Short mmCIF file of C-alpha atoms and ligand atoms in Angstrom, two decimals:
data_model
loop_
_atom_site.label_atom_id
_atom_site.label_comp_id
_atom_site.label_asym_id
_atom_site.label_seq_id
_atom_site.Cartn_x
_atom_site.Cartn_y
_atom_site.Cartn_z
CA UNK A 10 -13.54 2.37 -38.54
CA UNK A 11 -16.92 0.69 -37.01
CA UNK A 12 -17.44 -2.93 -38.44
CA UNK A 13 -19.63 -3.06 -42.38
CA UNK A 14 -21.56 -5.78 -41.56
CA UNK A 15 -22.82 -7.54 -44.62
CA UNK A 16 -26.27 -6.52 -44.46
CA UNK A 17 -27.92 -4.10 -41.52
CA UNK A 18 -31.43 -4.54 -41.53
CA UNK A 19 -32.18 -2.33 -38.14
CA UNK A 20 -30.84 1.01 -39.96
CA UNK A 21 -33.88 0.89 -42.78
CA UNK A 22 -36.17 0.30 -39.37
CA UNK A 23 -35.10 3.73 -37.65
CA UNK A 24 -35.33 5.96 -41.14
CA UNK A 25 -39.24 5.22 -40.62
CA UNK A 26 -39.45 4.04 -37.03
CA UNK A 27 -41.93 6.09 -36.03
CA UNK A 28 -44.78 4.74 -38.99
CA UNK A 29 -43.28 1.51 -38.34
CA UNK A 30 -44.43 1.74 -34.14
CA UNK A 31 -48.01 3.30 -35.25
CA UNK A 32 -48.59 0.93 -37.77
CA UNK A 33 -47.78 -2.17 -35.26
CA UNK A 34 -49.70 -0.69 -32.60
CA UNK A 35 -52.58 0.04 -34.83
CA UNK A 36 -52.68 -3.85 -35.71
CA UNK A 37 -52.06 -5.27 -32.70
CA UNK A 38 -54.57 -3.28 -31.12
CA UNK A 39 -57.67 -4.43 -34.02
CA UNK A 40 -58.04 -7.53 -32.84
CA UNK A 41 -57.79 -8.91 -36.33
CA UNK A 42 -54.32 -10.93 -36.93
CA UNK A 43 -54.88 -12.91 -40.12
CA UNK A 44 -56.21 -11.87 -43.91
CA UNK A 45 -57.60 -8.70 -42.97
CA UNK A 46 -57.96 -4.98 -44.12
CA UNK A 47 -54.50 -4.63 -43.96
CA UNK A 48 -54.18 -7.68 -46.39
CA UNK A 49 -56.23 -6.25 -48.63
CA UNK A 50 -55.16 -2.91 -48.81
CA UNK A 51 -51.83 -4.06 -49.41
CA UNK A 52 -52.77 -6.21 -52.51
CA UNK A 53 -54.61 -3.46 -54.12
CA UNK A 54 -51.92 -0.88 -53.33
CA UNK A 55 -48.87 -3.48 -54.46
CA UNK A 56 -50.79 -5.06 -57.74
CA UNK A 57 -51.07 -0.81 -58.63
CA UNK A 58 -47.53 -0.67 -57.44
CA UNK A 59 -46.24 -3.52 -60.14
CA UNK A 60 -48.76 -2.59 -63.11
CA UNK A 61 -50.54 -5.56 -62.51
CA UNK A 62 -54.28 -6.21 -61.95
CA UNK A 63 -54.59 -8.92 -59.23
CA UNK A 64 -51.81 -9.16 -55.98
CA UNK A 65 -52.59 -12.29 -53.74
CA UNK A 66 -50.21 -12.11 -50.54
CA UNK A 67 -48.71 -15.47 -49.71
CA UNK A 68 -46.66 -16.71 -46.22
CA UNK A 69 -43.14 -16.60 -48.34
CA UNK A 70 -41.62 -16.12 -51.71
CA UNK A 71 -41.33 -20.35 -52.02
CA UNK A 72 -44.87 -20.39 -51.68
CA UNK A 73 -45.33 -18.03 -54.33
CA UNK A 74 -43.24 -20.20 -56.52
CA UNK A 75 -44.72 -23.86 -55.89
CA UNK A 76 -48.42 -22.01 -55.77
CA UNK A 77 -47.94 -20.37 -58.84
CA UNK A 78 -46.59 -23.50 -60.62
CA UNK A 79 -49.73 -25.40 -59.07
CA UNK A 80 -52.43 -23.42 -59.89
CA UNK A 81 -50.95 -23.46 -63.45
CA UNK A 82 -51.34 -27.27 -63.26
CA UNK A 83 -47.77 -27.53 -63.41
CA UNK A 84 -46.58 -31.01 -61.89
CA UNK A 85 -45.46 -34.66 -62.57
CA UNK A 86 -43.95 -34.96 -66.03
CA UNK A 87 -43.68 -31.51 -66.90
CA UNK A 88 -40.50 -29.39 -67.51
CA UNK A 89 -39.68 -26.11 -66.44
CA UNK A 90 -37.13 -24.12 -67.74
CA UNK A 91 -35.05 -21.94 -65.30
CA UNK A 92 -31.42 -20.24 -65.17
CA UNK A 93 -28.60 -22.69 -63.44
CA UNK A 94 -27.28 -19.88 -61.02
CA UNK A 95 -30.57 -19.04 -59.63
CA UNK A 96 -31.01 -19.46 -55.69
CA UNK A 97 -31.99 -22.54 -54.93
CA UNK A 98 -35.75 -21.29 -53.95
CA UNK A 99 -36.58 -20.93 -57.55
CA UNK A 100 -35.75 -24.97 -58.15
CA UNK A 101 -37.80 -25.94 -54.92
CA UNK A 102 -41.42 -23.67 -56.02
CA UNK A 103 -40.18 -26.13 -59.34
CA UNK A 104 -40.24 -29.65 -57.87
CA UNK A 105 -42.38 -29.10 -54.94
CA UNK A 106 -44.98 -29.77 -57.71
CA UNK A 107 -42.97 -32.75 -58.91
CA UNK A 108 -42.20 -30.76 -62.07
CA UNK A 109 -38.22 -30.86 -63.58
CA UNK A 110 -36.06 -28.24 -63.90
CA UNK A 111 -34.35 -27.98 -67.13
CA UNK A 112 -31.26 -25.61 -66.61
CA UNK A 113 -30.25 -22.74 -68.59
CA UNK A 114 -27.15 -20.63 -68.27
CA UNK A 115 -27.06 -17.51 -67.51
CA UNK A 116 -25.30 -14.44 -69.72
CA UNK A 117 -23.18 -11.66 -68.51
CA UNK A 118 -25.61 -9.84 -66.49
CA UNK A 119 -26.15 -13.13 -64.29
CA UNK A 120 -29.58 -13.91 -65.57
CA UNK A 121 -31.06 -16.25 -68.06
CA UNK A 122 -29.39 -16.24 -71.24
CA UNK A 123 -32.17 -16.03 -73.66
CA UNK A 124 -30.41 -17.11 -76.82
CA UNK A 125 -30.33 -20.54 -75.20
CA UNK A 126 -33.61 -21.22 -74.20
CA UNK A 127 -35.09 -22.48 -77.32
CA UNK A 128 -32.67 -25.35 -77.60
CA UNK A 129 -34.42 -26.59 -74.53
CA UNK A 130 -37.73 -27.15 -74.90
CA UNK A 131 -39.03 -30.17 -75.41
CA UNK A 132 -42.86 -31.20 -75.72
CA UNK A 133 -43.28 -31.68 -72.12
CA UNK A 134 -41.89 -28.12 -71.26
CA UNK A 135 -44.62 -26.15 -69.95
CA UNK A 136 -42.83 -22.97 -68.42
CA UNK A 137 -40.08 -20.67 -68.25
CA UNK A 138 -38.98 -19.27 -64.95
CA UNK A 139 -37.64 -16.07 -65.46
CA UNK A 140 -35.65 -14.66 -62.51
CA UNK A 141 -34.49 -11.34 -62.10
CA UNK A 142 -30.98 -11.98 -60.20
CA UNK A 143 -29.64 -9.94 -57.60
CA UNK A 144 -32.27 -6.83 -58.51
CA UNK A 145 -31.28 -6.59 -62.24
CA UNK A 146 -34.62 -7.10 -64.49
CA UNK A 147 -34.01 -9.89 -67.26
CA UNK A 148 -34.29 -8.92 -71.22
CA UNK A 149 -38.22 -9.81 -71.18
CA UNK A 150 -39.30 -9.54 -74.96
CA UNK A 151 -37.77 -12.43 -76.49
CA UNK A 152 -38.93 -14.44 -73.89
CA UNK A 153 -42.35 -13.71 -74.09
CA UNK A 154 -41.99 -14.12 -77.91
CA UNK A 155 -40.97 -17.49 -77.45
CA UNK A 156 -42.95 -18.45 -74.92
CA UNK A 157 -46.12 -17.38 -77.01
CA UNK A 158 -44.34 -19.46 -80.04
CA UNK A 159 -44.74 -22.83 -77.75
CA UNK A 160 -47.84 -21.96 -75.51
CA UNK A 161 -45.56 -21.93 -72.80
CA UNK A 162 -46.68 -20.35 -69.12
CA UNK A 163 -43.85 -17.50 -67.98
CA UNK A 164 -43.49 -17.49 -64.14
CA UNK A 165 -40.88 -14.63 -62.78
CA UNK A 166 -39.25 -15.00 -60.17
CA UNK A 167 -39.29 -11.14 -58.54
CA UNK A 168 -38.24 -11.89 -55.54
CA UNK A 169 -34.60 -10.04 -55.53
CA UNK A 170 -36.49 -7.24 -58.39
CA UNK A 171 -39.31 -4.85 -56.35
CA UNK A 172 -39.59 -2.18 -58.58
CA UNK A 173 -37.00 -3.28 -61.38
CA UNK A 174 -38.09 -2.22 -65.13
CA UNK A 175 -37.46 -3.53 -68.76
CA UNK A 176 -38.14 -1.49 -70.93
CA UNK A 177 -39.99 0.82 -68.95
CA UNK A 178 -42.08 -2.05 -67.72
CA UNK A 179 -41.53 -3.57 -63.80
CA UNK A 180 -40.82 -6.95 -63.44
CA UNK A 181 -43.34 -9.22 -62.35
CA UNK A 182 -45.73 -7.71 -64.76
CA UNK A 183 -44.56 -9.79 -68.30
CA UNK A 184 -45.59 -13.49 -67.41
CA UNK A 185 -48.77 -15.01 -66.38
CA UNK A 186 -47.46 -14.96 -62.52
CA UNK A 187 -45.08 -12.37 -60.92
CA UNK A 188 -44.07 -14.16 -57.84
CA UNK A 189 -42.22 -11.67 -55.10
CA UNK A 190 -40.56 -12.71 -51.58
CA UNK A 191 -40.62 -9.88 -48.40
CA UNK A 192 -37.71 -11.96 -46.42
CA UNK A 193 -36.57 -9.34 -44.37
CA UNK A 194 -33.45 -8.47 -46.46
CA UNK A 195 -35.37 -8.25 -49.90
CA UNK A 196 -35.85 -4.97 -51.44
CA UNK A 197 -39.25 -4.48 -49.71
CA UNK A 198 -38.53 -6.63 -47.10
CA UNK A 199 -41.31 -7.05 -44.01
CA UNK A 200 -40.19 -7.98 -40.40
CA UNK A 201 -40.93 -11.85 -40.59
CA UNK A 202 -41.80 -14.04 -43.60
CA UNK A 203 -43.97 -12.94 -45.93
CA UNK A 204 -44.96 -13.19 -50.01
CA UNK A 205 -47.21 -12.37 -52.61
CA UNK A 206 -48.17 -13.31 -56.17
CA UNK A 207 -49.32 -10.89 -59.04
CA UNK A 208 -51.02 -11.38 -61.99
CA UNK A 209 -53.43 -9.85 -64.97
CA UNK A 210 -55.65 -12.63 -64.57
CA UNK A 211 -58.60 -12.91 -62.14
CA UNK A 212 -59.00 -16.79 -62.62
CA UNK A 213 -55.08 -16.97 -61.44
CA UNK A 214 -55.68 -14.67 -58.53
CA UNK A 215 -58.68 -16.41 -56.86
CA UNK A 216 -57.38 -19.77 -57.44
CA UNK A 217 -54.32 -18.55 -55.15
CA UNK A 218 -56.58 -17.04 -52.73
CA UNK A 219 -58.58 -20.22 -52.25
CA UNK A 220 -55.36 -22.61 -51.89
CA UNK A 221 -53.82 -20.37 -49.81
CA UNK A 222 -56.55 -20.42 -47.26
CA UNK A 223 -56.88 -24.37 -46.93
CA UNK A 224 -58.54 -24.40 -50.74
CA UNK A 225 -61.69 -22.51 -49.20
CA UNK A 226 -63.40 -19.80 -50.74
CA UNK A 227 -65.93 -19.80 -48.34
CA UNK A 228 -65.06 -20.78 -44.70
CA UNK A 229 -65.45 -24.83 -44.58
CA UNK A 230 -66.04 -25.37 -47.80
CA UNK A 231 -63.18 -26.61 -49.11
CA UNK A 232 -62.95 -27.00 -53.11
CA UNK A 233 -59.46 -28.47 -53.33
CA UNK A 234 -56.48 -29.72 -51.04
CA UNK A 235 -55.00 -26.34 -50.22
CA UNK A 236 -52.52 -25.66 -48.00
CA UNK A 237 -51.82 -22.50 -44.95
CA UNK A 238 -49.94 -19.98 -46.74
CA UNK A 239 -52.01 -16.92 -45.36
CA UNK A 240 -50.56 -13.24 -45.00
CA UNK A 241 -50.58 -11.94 -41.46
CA UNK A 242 -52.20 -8.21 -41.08
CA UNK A 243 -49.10 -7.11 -38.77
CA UNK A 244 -46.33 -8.29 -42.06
CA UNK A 245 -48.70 -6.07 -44.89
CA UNK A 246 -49.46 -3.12 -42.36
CA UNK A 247 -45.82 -2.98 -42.37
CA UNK A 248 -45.14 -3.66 -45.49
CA UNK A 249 -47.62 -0.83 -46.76
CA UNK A 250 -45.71 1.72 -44.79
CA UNK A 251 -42.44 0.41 -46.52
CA UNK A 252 -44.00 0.22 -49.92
CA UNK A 253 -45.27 3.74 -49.16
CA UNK A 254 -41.45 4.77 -49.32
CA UNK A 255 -40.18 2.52 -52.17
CA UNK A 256 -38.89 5.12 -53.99
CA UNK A 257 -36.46 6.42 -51.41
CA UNK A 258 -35.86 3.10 -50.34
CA UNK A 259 -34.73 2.31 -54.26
CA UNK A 260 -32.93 5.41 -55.12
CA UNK A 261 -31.15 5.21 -52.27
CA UNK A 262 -29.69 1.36 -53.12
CA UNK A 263 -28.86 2.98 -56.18
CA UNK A 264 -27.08 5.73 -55.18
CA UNK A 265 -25.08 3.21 -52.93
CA UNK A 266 -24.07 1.45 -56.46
CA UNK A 267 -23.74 4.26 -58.51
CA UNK A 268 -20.89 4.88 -55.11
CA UNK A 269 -19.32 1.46 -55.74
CA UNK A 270 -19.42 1.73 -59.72
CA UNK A 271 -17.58 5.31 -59.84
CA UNK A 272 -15.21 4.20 -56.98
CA UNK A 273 -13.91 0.45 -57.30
CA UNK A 274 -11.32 0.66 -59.67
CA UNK A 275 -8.88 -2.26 -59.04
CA UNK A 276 -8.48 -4.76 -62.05
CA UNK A 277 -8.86 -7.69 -60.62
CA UNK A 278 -12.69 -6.79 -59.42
CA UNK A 279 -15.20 -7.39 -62.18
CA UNK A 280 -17.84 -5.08 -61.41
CA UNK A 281 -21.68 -5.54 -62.50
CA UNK A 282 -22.85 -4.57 -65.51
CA UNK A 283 -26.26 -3.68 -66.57
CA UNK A 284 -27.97 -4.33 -69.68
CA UNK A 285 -29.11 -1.47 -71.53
CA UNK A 286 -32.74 -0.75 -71.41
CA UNK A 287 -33.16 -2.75 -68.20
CA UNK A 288 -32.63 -1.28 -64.89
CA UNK A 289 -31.56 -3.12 -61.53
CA UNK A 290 -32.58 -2.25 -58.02
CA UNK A 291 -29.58 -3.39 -56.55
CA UNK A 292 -30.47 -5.56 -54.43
CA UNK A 293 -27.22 -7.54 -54.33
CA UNK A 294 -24.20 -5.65 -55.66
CA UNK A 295 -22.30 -8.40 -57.14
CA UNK A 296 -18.61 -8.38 -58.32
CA UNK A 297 -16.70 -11.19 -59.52
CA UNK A 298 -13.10 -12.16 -58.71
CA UNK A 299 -10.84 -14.76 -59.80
CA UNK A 300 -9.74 -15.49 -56.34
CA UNK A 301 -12.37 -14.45 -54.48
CA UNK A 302 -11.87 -16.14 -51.28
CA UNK A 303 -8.72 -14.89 -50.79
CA UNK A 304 -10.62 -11.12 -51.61
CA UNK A 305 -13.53 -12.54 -48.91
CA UNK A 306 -11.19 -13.13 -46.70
CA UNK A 307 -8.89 -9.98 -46.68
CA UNK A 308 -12.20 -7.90 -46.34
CA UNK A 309 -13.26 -9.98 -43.41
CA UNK A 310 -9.71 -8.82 -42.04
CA UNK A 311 -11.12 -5.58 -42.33
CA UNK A 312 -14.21 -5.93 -40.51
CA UNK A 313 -15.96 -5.59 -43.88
CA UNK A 314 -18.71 -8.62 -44.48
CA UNK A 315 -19.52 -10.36 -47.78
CA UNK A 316 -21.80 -12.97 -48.62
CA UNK A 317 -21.11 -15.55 -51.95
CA UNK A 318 -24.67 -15.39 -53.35
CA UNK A 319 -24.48 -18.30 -54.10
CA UNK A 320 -21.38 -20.74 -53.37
CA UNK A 321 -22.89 -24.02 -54.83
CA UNK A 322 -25.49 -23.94 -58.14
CA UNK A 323 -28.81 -25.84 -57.66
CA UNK A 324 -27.59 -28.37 -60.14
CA UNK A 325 -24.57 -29.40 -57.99
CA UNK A 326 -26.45 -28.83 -54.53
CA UNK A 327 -26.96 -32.30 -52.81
CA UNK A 328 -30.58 -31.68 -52.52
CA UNK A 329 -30.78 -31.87 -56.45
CA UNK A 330 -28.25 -34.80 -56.41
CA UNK A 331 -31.11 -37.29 -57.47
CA UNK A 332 -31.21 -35.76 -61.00
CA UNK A 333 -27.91 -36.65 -61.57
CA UNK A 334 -26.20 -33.49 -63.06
CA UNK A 335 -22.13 -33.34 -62.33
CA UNK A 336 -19.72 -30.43 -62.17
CA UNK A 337 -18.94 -29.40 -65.87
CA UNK A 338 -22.58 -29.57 -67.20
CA UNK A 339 -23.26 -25.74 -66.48
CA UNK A 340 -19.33 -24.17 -66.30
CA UNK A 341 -21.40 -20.71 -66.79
CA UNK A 342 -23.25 -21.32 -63.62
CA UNK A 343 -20.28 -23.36 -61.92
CA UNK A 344 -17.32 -20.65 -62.49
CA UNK A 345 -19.70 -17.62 -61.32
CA UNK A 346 -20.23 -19.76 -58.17
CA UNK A 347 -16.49 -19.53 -57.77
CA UNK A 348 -15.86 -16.07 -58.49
CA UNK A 349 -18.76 -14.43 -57.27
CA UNK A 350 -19.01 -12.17 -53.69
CA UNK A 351 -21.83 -9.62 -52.65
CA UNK A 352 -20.33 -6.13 -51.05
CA UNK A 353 -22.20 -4.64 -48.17
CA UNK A 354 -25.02 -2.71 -49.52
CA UNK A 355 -28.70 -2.00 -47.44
CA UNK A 356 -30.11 0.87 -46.50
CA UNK A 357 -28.52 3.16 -44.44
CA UNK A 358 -25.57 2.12 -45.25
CA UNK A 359 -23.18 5.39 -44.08
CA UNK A 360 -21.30 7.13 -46.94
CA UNK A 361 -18.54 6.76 -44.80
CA UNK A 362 -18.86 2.86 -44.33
CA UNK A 363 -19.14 2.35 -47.87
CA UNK A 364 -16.09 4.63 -49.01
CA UNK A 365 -14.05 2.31 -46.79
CA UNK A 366 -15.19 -0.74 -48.41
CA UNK A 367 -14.14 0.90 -51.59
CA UNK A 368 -10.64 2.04 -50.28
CA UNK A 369 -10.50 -1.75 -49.10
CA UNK A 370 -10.83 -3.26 -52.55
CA UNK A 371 -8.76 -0.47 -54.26
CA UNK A 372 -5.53 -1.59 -52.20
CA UNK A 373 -6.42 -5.85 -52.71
CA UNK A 374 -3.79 -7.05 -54.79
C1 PLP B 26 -35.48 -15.13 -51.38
C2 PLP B 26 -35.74 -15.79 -52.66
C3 PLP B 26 -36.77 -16.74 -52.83
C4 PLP B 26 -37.55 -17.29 -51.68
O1 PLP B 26 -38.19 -16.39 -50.88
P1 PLP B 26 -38.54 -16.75 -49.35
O2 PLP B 26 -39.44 -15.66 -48.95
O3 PLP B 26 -37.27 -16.83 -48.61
O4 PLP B 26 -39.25 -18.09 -49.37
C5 PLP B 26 -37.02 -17.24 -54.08
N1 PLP B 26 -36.26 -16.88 -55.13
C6 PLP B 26 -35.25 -16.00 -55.04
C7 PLP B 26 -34.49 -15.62 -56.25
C8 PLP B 26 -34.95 -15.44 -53.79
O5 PLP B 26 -33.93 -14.59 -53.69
#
């Protein structure tokens, strides 16, 4: 048996090489590198894709986040509300602003548990910061409810959720600002670094555009302090061709799920579970295992690869050590850290590769 590397990102580029070559070639060859037709026809085509009227494309999924949170005029003395087993990204787009997090546990499906938000806001909470972990949308209506109930802004975090619904409704498309991340291994993932906001509001949308671009709308005149956080035409050509395919590209994760779901049957793995009426996208398949290095480490014996998404919460990260949270304030957050481990699962992953992952865990004991 070959190696089941934890994530193969060159077998997604062969099942459309071909559109992938034209497409670069087509660029390169325009003479136009920067916020460009290819820009702009991937906004239109990905704000259509995510039911939402405005997409402005951004350099990466944390500039999403700490643009979104800026334009909102979210900053110094402010609190945002997020889960406590989010990646660490979702914090940083937080208090690049100079905002707070205020931490939230998360429920069974590993995102925000909603019955506990309200106990947290406080007058100077202006946000919640919904994300959608590991591909599985988050239970969207009592959020919004509440965040109506305190005029509070609702940022989501999309950047593990292309494509995941709620209620029939994709993610992204519930708060004021859908933020999304195209690192290479997200869902639609582009061949460099690349992100992208969406919204329903036009105000929102050119107010990104112009900080992106060095807070010009037109070129040298500068309105505010922006920053560089432009899209490059050779990430969205290629991310249009891949967004062209999203479908495929989806229902094959989940058939790769569905795989691990029906097969894994050992006790001591906790598989996923998904909350009815929301879908996930899979973008990490996630089980949970009370001794899961010792699981990590027998697959790794078996040339299978895992990753712990993620080992340490942002609360107990030393980055975050300033606000002075200790282990025990978020045991939620803290034991899923512990028990958590992501199986192989990209696509093109060979039926064959991932039956023998789920022989592997069958025989752990
Ligand atoms: C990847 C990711 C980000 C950050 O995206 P980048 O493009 O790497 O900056 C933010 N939040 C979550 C949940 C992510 O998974």
């Amino acid at each position: 048996m070959p190696e089941v590397v934890s994530n193969r990102l060159d077998r997604e580029f062969y099942q459309y090489q071909k559109e992938f070559e034209e497409k670069a070639l087509e660029v390169l060859r325009s003479g136009w590198y920067v916020l460009g037709k290819e820009v702009q026809a991937f906004e239109t085509e990905f704000a259509s894709y995510t039911g939402s009227r405005y997409c402005a494309g951004v350099a990466s999924g944390l500039d999403a986040l700490w643009i979104a949170f800026r334009v909102l005029g979210i900053g110094e003395g402010d609190e945002v509300i997020v889960q406590s087993n989010t990646y660490i990204a979702s914090v940083m787009g937080i208090t690049i602003n100079g905002a707070t997090p205020v931490f939230v546990e998360p429920d069974e499906y590993f995102n925000i548990d909603v019955s506990k938000i309200e106990e947290k806001i406080t007058d100077r909470t202006k946000a919640v910061l919904v994300v959608h972990l590991y591909g599985q949308a988050s239970n969207m209506e009592p959020v919004r409810k509440l965040c109506r109930k305190y005029r509070l802004r609702l940022v989501e975090d999309c950047a593990q959720s292309h494509g995941a619904k709620d209620g029939g409704k994709m993610t992204g498309a519930f708060g004021d600002i859908g933020c999304f991340s195209f690192y290479p291994s997200k869902n639609l993932g582009a061949f460099g670094d690349a992100g992208a906001i969406v919204t329903d509001d036009e105000k929102i949308a050119e107010d990104v555009k112009v900080f992106r671009n060095y807070g010009s709308e037109k070129r040298y005149y500068n309105k505010v302090v922006g920053t560089n956080s432009r899209l490059d035409e050779l990430q969205a050509g290629l991310l249009r061709v891949k967004l062209s395919h999203m479908e495929e590209i989806t229902a094959e994760k989940r058939a790769i799920a569905e795989n691990y779901t029906k097969g894994i049957t050992n006790p001591c793995i906790l598989l996923p579970k998904v909350r009815e009426g929301a879908d996930s996208v899979w973008h990490q398949y996630v089980v949970r295992c009370k001794e899961r290095d010792r699981l990590a480490e027998y697959l790794k014996e078996r040339q299978i690869g895992t990753i712990i998404h993620y080992p340490i919460p942002p609360h107990l990260s030393e980055a975050y050590r300033h606000l002075g949270f200790q282990k025990g304030d978020f045991p939620i957050a803290e034991a899923y850290a512990d028990e958590v481990l992501s199986l192989p699962i990209y696509n093109g992953i060979t039926k064959e590769e991932q039956d023998y992952v789920i022989k592997a865990l069958n025989e752990f004991s």
